[in-house]
Short mmCIF file of the N, C-alpha and C atoms (twelve columns), coordinates in Angstrom:
data_MODEL
# 
_entry.id   MODEL 
# 
loop_
_atom_site.group_PDB 
_atom_site.id 
_atom_site.type_symbol 
_atom_site.label_atom_id 
_atom_site.label_alt_id 
_atom_site.label_comp_id 
_atom_site.label_asym_id 
_atom_site.label_seq_id 
_atom_site.Cartn_x 
_atom_site.Cartn_y 
_atom_site.Cartn_z 
_atom_site.pdbx_PDB_model_num 
ATOM 1   N N  . MET A 1  71.679  -63.191 -146.454 1 
ATOM 2   C CA . MET A 1  72.987  -62.841 -145.957 1 
ATOM 3   C C  . MET A 1  74.026  -63.889 -146.337 1 
ATOM 4   N N  . ILE A 2  73.634  -65.144 -146.304 1 
ATOM 5   C CA . ILE A 2  74.578  -66.211 -146.639 1 
ATOM 6   C C  . ILE A 2  74.946  -66.140 -148.122 1 
ATOM 7   N N  . ALA A 3  73.995  -65.750 -148.960 1 
ATOM 8   C CA . ALA A 3  74.289  -65.621 -150.388 1 
ATOM 9   C C  . ALA A 3  75.348  -64.545 -150.633 1 
ATOM 10  N N  . LEU A 4  75.299  -63.461 -149.887 1 
ATOM 11  C CA . LEU A 4  76.303  -62.418 -150.005 1 
ATOM 12  C C  . LEU A 4  77.669  -62.926 -149.548 1 
ATOM 13  N N  . TYR A 5  77.689  -63.681 -148.470 1 
ATOM 14  C CA . TYR A 5  78.938  -64.278 -147.980 1 
ATOM 15  C C  . TYR A 5  79.549  -65.199 -149.038 1 
ATOM 16  N N  . VAL A 6  78.725  -66.037 -149.635 1 
ATOM 17  C CA . VAL A 6  79.207  -66.975 -150.652 1 
ATOM 18  C C  . VAL A 6  79.713  -66.215 -151.877 1 
ATOM 19  N N  . LEU A 7  79.029  -65.154 -152.282 1 
ATOM 20  C CA . LEU A 7  79.466  -64.351 -153.424 1 
ATOM 21  C C  . LEU A 7  80.825  -63.698 -153.166 1 
ATOM 22  N N  . ILE A 8  80.982  -63.078 -152.011 1 
ATOM 23  C CA . ILE A 8  82.254  -62.427 -151.669 1 
ATOM 24  C C  . ILE A 8  83.372  -63.461 -151.574 1 
ATOM 25  N N  . ASP A 9  83.091  -64.584 -150.958 1 
ATOM 26  C CA . ASP A 9  84.094  -65.636 -150.826 1 
ATOM 27  C C  . ASP A 9  84.506  -66.186 -152.194 1 
ATOM 28  N N  . THR A 10 83.557  -66.353 -153.094 1 
ATOM 29  C CA . THR A 10 83.860  -66.840 -154.435 1 
ATOM 30  C C  . THR A 10 84.703  -65.835 -155.217 1 
ATOM 31  N N  . ILE A 11 84.371  -64.568 -155.105 1 
ATOM 32  C CA . ILE A 11 85.152  -63.530 -155.792 1 
ATOM 33  C C  . ILE A 11 86.573  -63.504 -155.251 1 
ATOM 34  N N  . LEU A 12 86.736  -63.611 -153.942 1 
ATOM 35  C CA . LEU A 12 88.078  -63.639 -153.357 1 
ATOM 36  C C  . LEU A 12 88.849  -64.877 -153.804 1 
ATOM 37  N N  . ASN A 13 88.177  -66.021 -153.880 1 
ATOM 38  C CA . ASN A 13 88.840  -67.241 -154.374 1 
ATOM 39  C C  . ASN A 13 89.282  -67.090 -155.829 1 
ATOM 40  N N  . LEU A 14 88.428  -66.535 -156.664 1 
ATOM 41  C CA . LEU A 14 88.788  -66.330 -158.070 1 
ATOM 42  C C  . LEU A 14 89.981  -65.391 -158.200 1 
ATOM 43  N N  . PHE A 15 89.972  -64.302 -157.438 1 
ATOM 44  C CA . PHE A 15 91.091  -63.370 -157.511 1 
ATOM 45  C C  . PHE A 15 92.376  -64.010 -156.980 1 
ATOM 46  N N  . PHE A 16 92.248  -64.860 -155.977 1 
ATOM 47  C CA . PHE A 16 93.393  -65.597 -155.440 1 
ATOM 48  C C  . PHE A 16 94.063  -66.402 -156.552 1 
ATOM 49  N N  . TRP A 17 93.267  -67.136 -157.320 1 
ATOM 50  C CA . TRP A 17 93.829  -67.974 -158.393 1 
ATOM 51  C C  . TRP A 17 94.315  -67.144 -159.578 1 
ATOM 52  N N  . VAL A 18 93.641  -66.041 -159.885 1 
ATOM 53  C CA . VAL A 18 94.111  -65.165 -160.957 1 
ATOM 54  C C  . VAL A 18 95.462  -64.576 -160.585 1 
ATOM 55  N N  . LEU A 19 95.639  -64.235 -159.328 1 
ATOM 56  C CA . LEU A 19 96.919  -63.701 -158.864 1 
ATOM 57  C C  . LEU A 19 98.031  -64.740 -158.959 1 
ATOM 58  N N  . ILE A 20 97.731  -65.969 -158.611 1 
ATOM 59  C CA . ILE A 20 98.724  -67.046 -158.735 1 
ATOM 60  C C  . ILE A 20 99.073  -67.283 -160.201 1 
ATOM 61  N N  . LEU A 21 98.066  -67.307 -161.077 1 
ATOM 62  C CA . LEU A 21 98.328  -67.477 -162.513 1 
ATOM 63  C C  . LEU A 21 99.180  -66.340 -163.061 1 
ATOM 64  N N  . SER A 22 98.909  -65.133 -162.618 1 
ATOM 65  C CA . SER A 22 99.685  -63.987 -163.072 1 
ATOM 66  C C  . SER A 22 101.146 -64.109 -162.639 1 
ATOM 67  N N  . ALA A 23 101.379 -64.519 -161.411 1 
ATOM 68  C CA . ALA A 23 102.753 -64.675 -160.925 1 
ATOM 69  C C  . ALA A 23 103.484 -65.782 -161.686 1 
ATOM 70  N N  . VAL A 24 102.819 -66.895 -161.901 1 
ATOM 71  C CA . VAL A 24 103.449 -68.007 -162.626 1 
ATOM 72  C C  . VAL A 24 103.746 -67.605 -164.067 1 
ATOM 73  N N  . LEU A 25 102.808 -66.931 -164.719 1 
ATOM 74  C CA . LEU A 25 103.049 -66.496 -166.095 1 
ATOM 75  C C  . LEU A 25 104.204 -65.494 -166.163 1 
ATOM 76  N N  . SER A 26 104.299 -64.610 -165.193 1 
ATOM 77  C CA . SER A 26 105.408 -63.656 -165.213 1 
ATOM 78  C C  . SER A 26 106.751 -64.363 -165.037 1 
ATOM 79  N N  . TRP A 27 106.784 -65.415 -164.234 1 
ATOM 80  C CA . TRP A 27 108.020 -66.204 -164.091 1 
ATOM 81  C C  . TRP A 27 108.352 -66.921 -165.393 1 
ATOM 82  N N  . LEU A 28 107.341 -67.494 -166.046 1 
ATOM 83  C CA . LEU A 28 107.580 -68.206 -167.299 1 
ATOM 84  C C  . LEU A 28 108.078 -67.260 -168.385 1 
ATOM 85  N N  . VAL A 29 107.559 -66.047 -168.413 1 
ATOM 86  C CA . VAL A 29 108.029 -65.063 -169.387 1 
ATOM 87  C C  . VAL A 29 109.443 -64.620 -169.037 1 
ATOM 88  N N  . ALA A 30 109.724 -64.408 -167.755 1 
ATOM 89  C CA . ALA A 30 111.048 -63.945 -167.336 1 
ATOM 90  C C  . ALA A 30 112.136 -64.970 -167.643 1 
ATOM 91  N N  . PHE A 31 111.810 -66.260 -167.528 1 
ATOM 92  C CA . PHE A 31 112.791 -67.316 -167.789 1 
ATOM 93  C C  . PHE A 31 112.744 -67.823 -169.226 1 
ATOM 94  N N  . ASN A 32 112.037 -67.107 -170.106 1 
ATOM 95  C CA . ASN A 32 111.946 -67.442 -171.529 1 
ATOM 96  C C  . ASN A 32 111.365 -68.830 -171.798 1 
ATOM 97  N N  . VAL A 33 110.464 -69.266 -170.961 1 
ATOM 98  C CA . VAL A 33 109.780 -70.537 -171.207 1 
ATOM 99  C C  . VAL A 33 108.644 -70.318 -172.198 1 
ATOM 100 N N  . VAL A 34 107.932 -69.208 -172.038 1 
ATOM 101 C CA . VAL A 34 106.900 -68.834 -172.998 1 
ATOM 102 C C  . VAL A 34 107.280 -67.479 -173.590 1 
ATOM 103 N N  . ASN A 35 106.823 -67.236 -174.790 1 
ATOM 104 C CA . ASN A 35 107.177 -66.029 -175.508 1 
ATOM 105 C C  . ASN A 35 105.939 -65.164 -175.666 1 
ATOM 106 N N  . THR A 36 106.050 -63.906 -175.315 1 
ATOM 107 C CA . THR A 36 104.888 -63.014 -175.421 1 
ATOM 108 C C  . THR A 36 104.591 -62.609 -176.863 1 
ATOM 109 N N  . ARG A 37 105.432 -62.989 -177.812 1 
ATOM 110 C CA . ARG A 37 105.103 -62.736 -179.221 1 
ATOM 111 C C  . ARG A 37 103.997 -63.668 -179.702 1 
ATOM 112 N N  . ASN A 38 103.778 -64.754 -178.972 1 
ATOM 113 C CA . ASN A 38 102.640 -65.618 -179.256 1 
ATOM 114 C C  . ASN A 38 101.374 -64.856 -178.851 1 
ATOM 115 N N  . ARG A 39 100.443 -64.740 -179.764 1 
ATOM 116 C CA . ARG A 39 99.245  -63.916 -179.531 1 
ATOM 117 C C  . ARG A 39 98.440  -64.396 -178.330 1 
ATOM 118 N N  . ALA A 40 98.263  -65.692 -178.158 1 
ATOM 119 C CA . ALA A 40 97.471  -66.217 -177.040 1 
ATOM 120 C C  . ALA A 40 98.145  -65.897 -175.703 1 
ATOM 121 N N  . VAL A 41 99.454  -66.071 -175.645 1 
ATOM 122 C CA . VAL A 41 100.187 -65.768 -174.413 1 
ATOM 123 C C  . VAL A 41 100.096 -64.281 -174.105 1 
ATOM 124 N N  . TYR A 42 100.196 -63.461 -175.136 1 
ATOM 125 C CA . TYR A 42 100.105 -62.012 -174.935 1 
ATOM 126 C C  . TYR A 42 98.733  -61.613 -174.408 1 
ATOM 127 N N  . VAL A 43 97.678  -62.167 -174.985 1 
ATOM 128 C CA . VAL A 43 96.316  -61.817 -174.568 1 
ATOM 129 C C  . VAL A 43 96.077  -62.248 -173.125 1 
ATOM 130 N N  . ILE A 44 96.497  -63.459 -172.781 1 
ATOM 131 C CA . ILE A 44 96.318  -63.952 -171.410 1 
ATOM 132 C C  . ILE A 44 97.125  -63.101 -170.433 1 
ATOM 133 N N  . GLY A 45 98.365  -62.807 -170.791 1 
ATOM 134 C CA . GLY A 45 99.208  -61.994 -169.928 1 
ATOM 135 C C  . GLY A 45 98.667  -60.585 -169.747 1 
ATOM 136 N N  . ASP A 46 98.158  -60.008 -170.815 1 
ATOM 137 C CA . ASP A 46 97.583  -58.665 -170.741 1 
ATOM 138 C C  . ASP A 46 96.342  -58.650 -169.855 1 
ATOM 139 N N  . PHE A 47 95.489  -59.669 -169.999 1 
ATOM 140 C CA . PHE A 47 94.298  -59.769 -169.152 1 
ATOM 141 C C  . PHE A 47 94.687  -59.891 -167.682 1 
ATOM 142 N N  . LEU A 48 95.624  -60.785 -167.388 1 
ATOM 143 C CA . LEU A 48 96.040  -60.975 -165.997 1 
ATOM 144 C C  . LEU A 48 96.671  -59.710 -165.432 1 
ATOM 145 N N  . TYR A 49 97.445  -59.014 -166.246 1 
ATOM 146 C CA . TYR A 49 98.060  -57.763 -165.799 1 
ATOM 147 C C  . TYR A 49 96.997  -56.716 -165.485 1 
ATOM 148 N N  . ARG A 50 96.022  -56.565 -166.372 1 
ATOM 149 C CA . ARG A 50 94.982  -55.554 -166.166 1 
ATOM 150 C C  . ARG A 50 94.099  -55.858 -164.965 1 
ATOM 151 N N  . VAL A 51 93.927  -57.137 -164.645 1 
ATOM 152 C CA . VAL A 51 93.081  -57.498 -163.508 1 
ATOM 153 C C  . VAL A 51 93.834  -57.340 -162.188 1 
ATOM 154 N N  . THR A 52 95.108  -57.706 -162.159 1 
ATOM 155 C CA . THR A 52 95.839  -57.720 -160.897 1 
ATOM 156 C C  . THR A 52 96.579  -56.421 -160.593 1 
ATOM 157 N N  . GLU A 53 96.947  -55.675 -161.601 1 
ATOM 158 C CA . GLU A 53 97.777  -54.482 -161.373 1 
ATOM 159 C C  . GLU A 53 97.121  -53.419 -160.497 1 
ATOM 160 N N  . PRO A 54 95.820  -53.138 -160.617 1 
ATOM 161 C CA . PRO A 54 95.229  -52.128 -159.725 1 
ATOM 162 C C  . PRO A 54 95.328  -52.484 -158.242 1 
ATOM 163 N N  . VAL A 55 95.396  -53.750 -157.928 1 
ATOM 164 C CA . VAL A 55 95.529  -54.167 -156.537 1 
ATOM 165 C C  . VAL A 55 96.995  -54.202 -156.114 1 
ATOM 166 N N  . LEU A 56 97.868  -54.615 -157.013 1 
ATOM 167 C CA . LEU A 56 99.279  -54.768 -156.669 1 
ATOM 168 C C  . LEU A 56 100.037 -53.440 -156.641 1 
ATOM 169 N N  . ARG A 57 99.659  -52.490 -157.459 1 
ATOM 170 C CA . ARG A 57 100.399 -51.231 -157.574 1 
ATOM 171 C C  . ARG A 57 100.509 -50.476 -156.247 1 
ATOM 172 N N  . PRO A 58 99.426  -50.286 -155.486 1 
ATOM 173 C CA . PRO A 58 99.574  -49.563 -154.214 1 
ATOM 174 C C  . PRO A 58 100.476 -50.307 -153.212 1 
ATOM 175 N N  . ILE A 59 100.455 -51.614 -153.255 1 
ATOM 176 C CA . ILE A 59 101.295 -52.384 -152.335 1 
ATOM 177 C C  . ILE A 59 102.758 -52.285 -152.749 1 
ATOM 178 N N  . ARG A 60 103.026 -52.244 -154.036 1 
ATOM 179 C CA . ARG A 60 104.403 -52.083 -154.513 1 
ATOM 180 C C  . ARG A 60 104.990 -50.739 -154.085 1 
ATOM 181 N N  . ARG A 61 104.147 -49.720 -154.001 1 
ATOM 182 C CA . ARG A 61 104.623 -48.405 -153.567 1 
ATOM 183 C C  . ARG A 61 105.049 -48.418 -152.102 1 
ATOM 184 N N  . VAL A 62 104.367 -49.217 -151.295 1 
ATOM 185 C CA . VAL A 62 104.637 -49.254 -149.859 1 
ATOM 186 C C  . VAL A 62 105.803 -50.176 -149.529 1 
ATOM 187 N N  . LEU A 63 105.895 -51.318 -150.212 1 
ATOM 188 C CA . LEU A 63 106.952 -52.289 -149.916 1 
ATOM 189 C C  . LEU A 63 108.317 -51.763 -150.343 1 
ATOM 190 N N  . PRO A 64 109.339 -52.046 -149.552 1 
ATOM 191 C CA . PRO A 64 110.687 -51.635 -149.966 1 
ATOM 192 C C  . PRO A 64 111.178 -52.496 -151.132 1 
ATOM 193 N N  . SER A 65 112.106 -51.985 -151.888 1 
ATOM 194 C CA . SER A 65 112.659 -52.706 -153.025 1 
ATOM 195 C C  . SER A 65 113.480 -53.897 -152.538 1 
ATOM 196 N N  . MET A 66 113.233 -55.049 -153.119 1 
ATOM 197 C CA . MET A 66 113.943 -56.263 -152.726 1 
ATOM 198 C C  . MET A 66 114.894 -56.711 -153.834 1 
ATOM 199 N N  . GLY A 67 115.305 -55.816 -154.685 1 
ATOM 200 C CA . GLY A 67 116.276 -56.148 -155.722 1 
ATOM 201 C C  . GLY A 67 115.738 -57.060 -156.807 1 
ATOM 202 N N  . GLY A 68 114.603 -56.750 -157.351 1 
ATOM 203 C CA . GLY A 68 114.042 -57.543 -158.437 1 
ATOM 204 C C  . GLY A 68 113.038 -58.586 -157.984 1 
ATOM 205 N N  . LEU A 69 112.905 -58.778 -156.688 1 
ATOM 206 C CA . LEU A 69 111.941 -59.740 -156.147 1 
ATOM 207 C C  . LEU A 69 110.670 -58.987 -155.768 1 
ATOM 208 N N  . ASP A 70 109.571 -59.354 -156.400 1 
ATOM 209 C CA . ASP A 70 108.297 -58.675 -156.156 1 
ATOM 210 C C  . ASP A 70 107.504 -59.460 -155.119 1 
ATOM 211 N N  . LEU A 71 107.355 -58.896 -153.938 1 
ATOM 212 C CA . LEU A 71 106.630 -59.564 -152.865 1 
ATOM 213 C C  . LEU A 71 105.166 -59.143 -152.766 1 
ATOM 214 N N  . SER A 72 104.740 -58.234 -153.627 1 
ATOM 215 C CA . SER A 72 103.361 -57.748 -153.542 1 
ATOM 216 C C  . SER A 72 102.310 -58.843 -153.769 1 
ATOM 217 N N  . PRO A 73 102.511 -59.816 -154.677 1 
ATOM 218 C CA . PRO A 73 101.498 -60.869 -154.783 1 
ATOM 219 C C  . PRO A 73 101.373 -61.698 -153.502 1 
ATOM 220 N N  . ILE A 74 102.477 -61.910 -152.809 1 
ATOM 221 C CA . ILE A 74 102.425 -62.678 -151.564 1 
ATOM 222 C C  . ILE A 74 101.639 -61.905 -150.510 1 
ATOM 223 N N  . VAL A 75 101.851 -60.595 -150.453 1 
ATOM 224 C CA . VAL A 75 101.117 -59.769 -149.498 1 
ATOM 225 C C  . VAL A 75 99.618  -59.814 -149.791 1 
ATOM 226 N N  . VAL A 76 99.253  -59.710 -151.060 1 
ATOM 227 C CA . VAL A 76 97.833  -59.743 -151.426 1 
ATOM 228 C C  . VAL A 76 97.231  -61.113 -151.140 1 
ATOM 229 N N  . LEU A 77 97.964  -62.181 -151.415 1 
ATOM 230 C CA . LEU A 77 97.457  -63.525 -151.106 1 
ATOM 231 C C  . LEU A 77 97.234  -63.690 -149.610 1 
ATOM 232 N N  . LEU A 78 98.134  -63.180 -148.803 1 
ATOM 233 C CA . LEU A 78 97.956  -63.244 -147.350 1 
ATOM 234 C C  . LEU A 78 96.761  -62.410 -146.902 1 
ATOM 235 N N  . LEU A 79 96.581  -61.244 -147.500 1 
ATOM 236 C CA . LEU A 79 95.421  -60.415 -147.157 1 
ATOM 237 C C  . LEU A 79 94.106  -61.086 -147.545 1 
ATOM 238 N N  . ILE A 80 94.083  -61.714 -148.704 1 
ATOM 239 C CA . ILE A 80 92.867  -62.424 -149.123 1 
ATOM 240 C C  . ILE A 80 92.564  -63.555 -148.153 1 
ATOM 241 N N  . SER A 81 93.566  -64.305 -147.782 1 
ATOM 242 C CA . SER A 81 93.373  -65.394 -146.826 1 
ATOM 243 C C  . SER A 81 92.888  -64.868 -145.481 1 
ATOM 244 N N  . PHE A 82 93.464  -63.755 -145.037 1 
ATOM 245 C CA . PHE A 82 93.046  -63.150 -143.774 1 
ATOM 246 C C  . PHE A 82 91.584  -62.719 -143.826 1 
ATOM 247 N N  . VAL A 83 91.184  -62.061 -144.905 1 
ATOM 248 C CA . VAL A 83 89.798  -61.596 -145.041 1 
ATOM 249 C C  . VAL A 83 88.837  -62.779 -145.092 1 
ATOM 250 N N  . GLN A 84 89.202  -63.838 -145.793 1 
ATOM 251 C CA . GLN A 84 88.334  -65.011 -145.857 1 
ATOM 252 C C  . GLN A 84 88.180  -65.657 -144.483 1 
ATOM 253 N N  . ASN A 85 89.263  -65.769 -143.742 1 
ATOM 254 C CA . ASN A 85 89.173  -66.333 -142.396 1 
ATOM 255 C C  . ASN A 85 88.367  -65.435 -141.465 1 
ATOM 256 N N  . LEU A 86 88.540  -64.139 -141.588 1 
ATOM 257 C CA . LEU A 86 87.788  -63.195 -140.776 1 
ATOM 258 C C  . LEU A 86 86.297  -63.281 -141.087 1 
ATOM 259 N N  . MET A 87 85.961  -63.357 -142.363 1 
ATOM 260 C CA . MET A 87 84.555  -63.481 -142.747 1 
ATOM 261 C C  . MET A 87 83.957  -64.788 -142.247 1 
ATOM 262 N N  . ALA A 88 84.715  -65.865 -142.352 1 
ATOM 263 C CA . ALA A 88 84.195  -67.165 -141.909 1 
ATOM 264 C C  . ALA A 88 83.940  -67.180 -140.409 1 
ATOM 265 N N  . GLN A 89 84.745  -66.451 -139.677 1 
ATOM 266 C CA . GLN A 89 84.600  -66.457 -138.222 1 
ATOM 267 C C  . GLN A 89 83.499  -65.512 -137.734 1 
ATOM 268 N N  . TYR A 90 83.371  -64.333 -138.346 1 
ATOM 269 C CA . TYR A 90 82.485  -63.312 -137.811 1 
ATOM 270 C C  . TYR A 90 81.227  -63.048 -138.617 1 
ATOM 271 N N  . TRP A 91 81.045  -63.736 -139.748 1 
ATOM 272 C CA . TRP A 91 79.843  -63.517 -140.543 1 
ATOM 273 C C  . TRP A 91 78.645  -64.084 -139.795 1 
ATOM 274 N N  . PRO A 92 77.553  -63.328 -139.690 1 
ATOM 275 C CA . PRO A 92 76.391  -63.835 -138.940 1 
ATOM 276 C C  . PRO A 92 75.754  -65.032 -139.640 1 
ATOM 277 N N  . ARG A 93 75.539  -66.070 -138.872 1 
ATOM 278 C CA . ARG A 93 74.901  -67.298 -139.388 1 
ATOM 279 C C  . ARG A 93 73.449  -67.322 -138.939 1 
ATOM 280 N N  . PHE A 94 72.589  -67.722 -139.846 1 
ATOM 281 C CA . PHE A 94 71.161  -67.786 -139.514 1 
ATOM 282 C C  . PHE A 94 70.692  -69.205 -139.415 1 
# 
């Protein structure tokens, strides 16, 4: 049971950091710090988009428009933190 807890917690941690990387990369692209015509930047950005978009899209539909400010990554980060805290508190310990 503990191995399952550690696996789920690790997956949530990895997704947490992938989501942060995706948000930072989107800011860097928006402010023209990095250029998506660079093949490496494009590949990394495409990977991050494909991994995070299935989770962010349903939340974007529910959240009201904030005029260009995307709050869906913050909502997902809070949900991940909530689930991790809930698991740590209620997961059966042997």
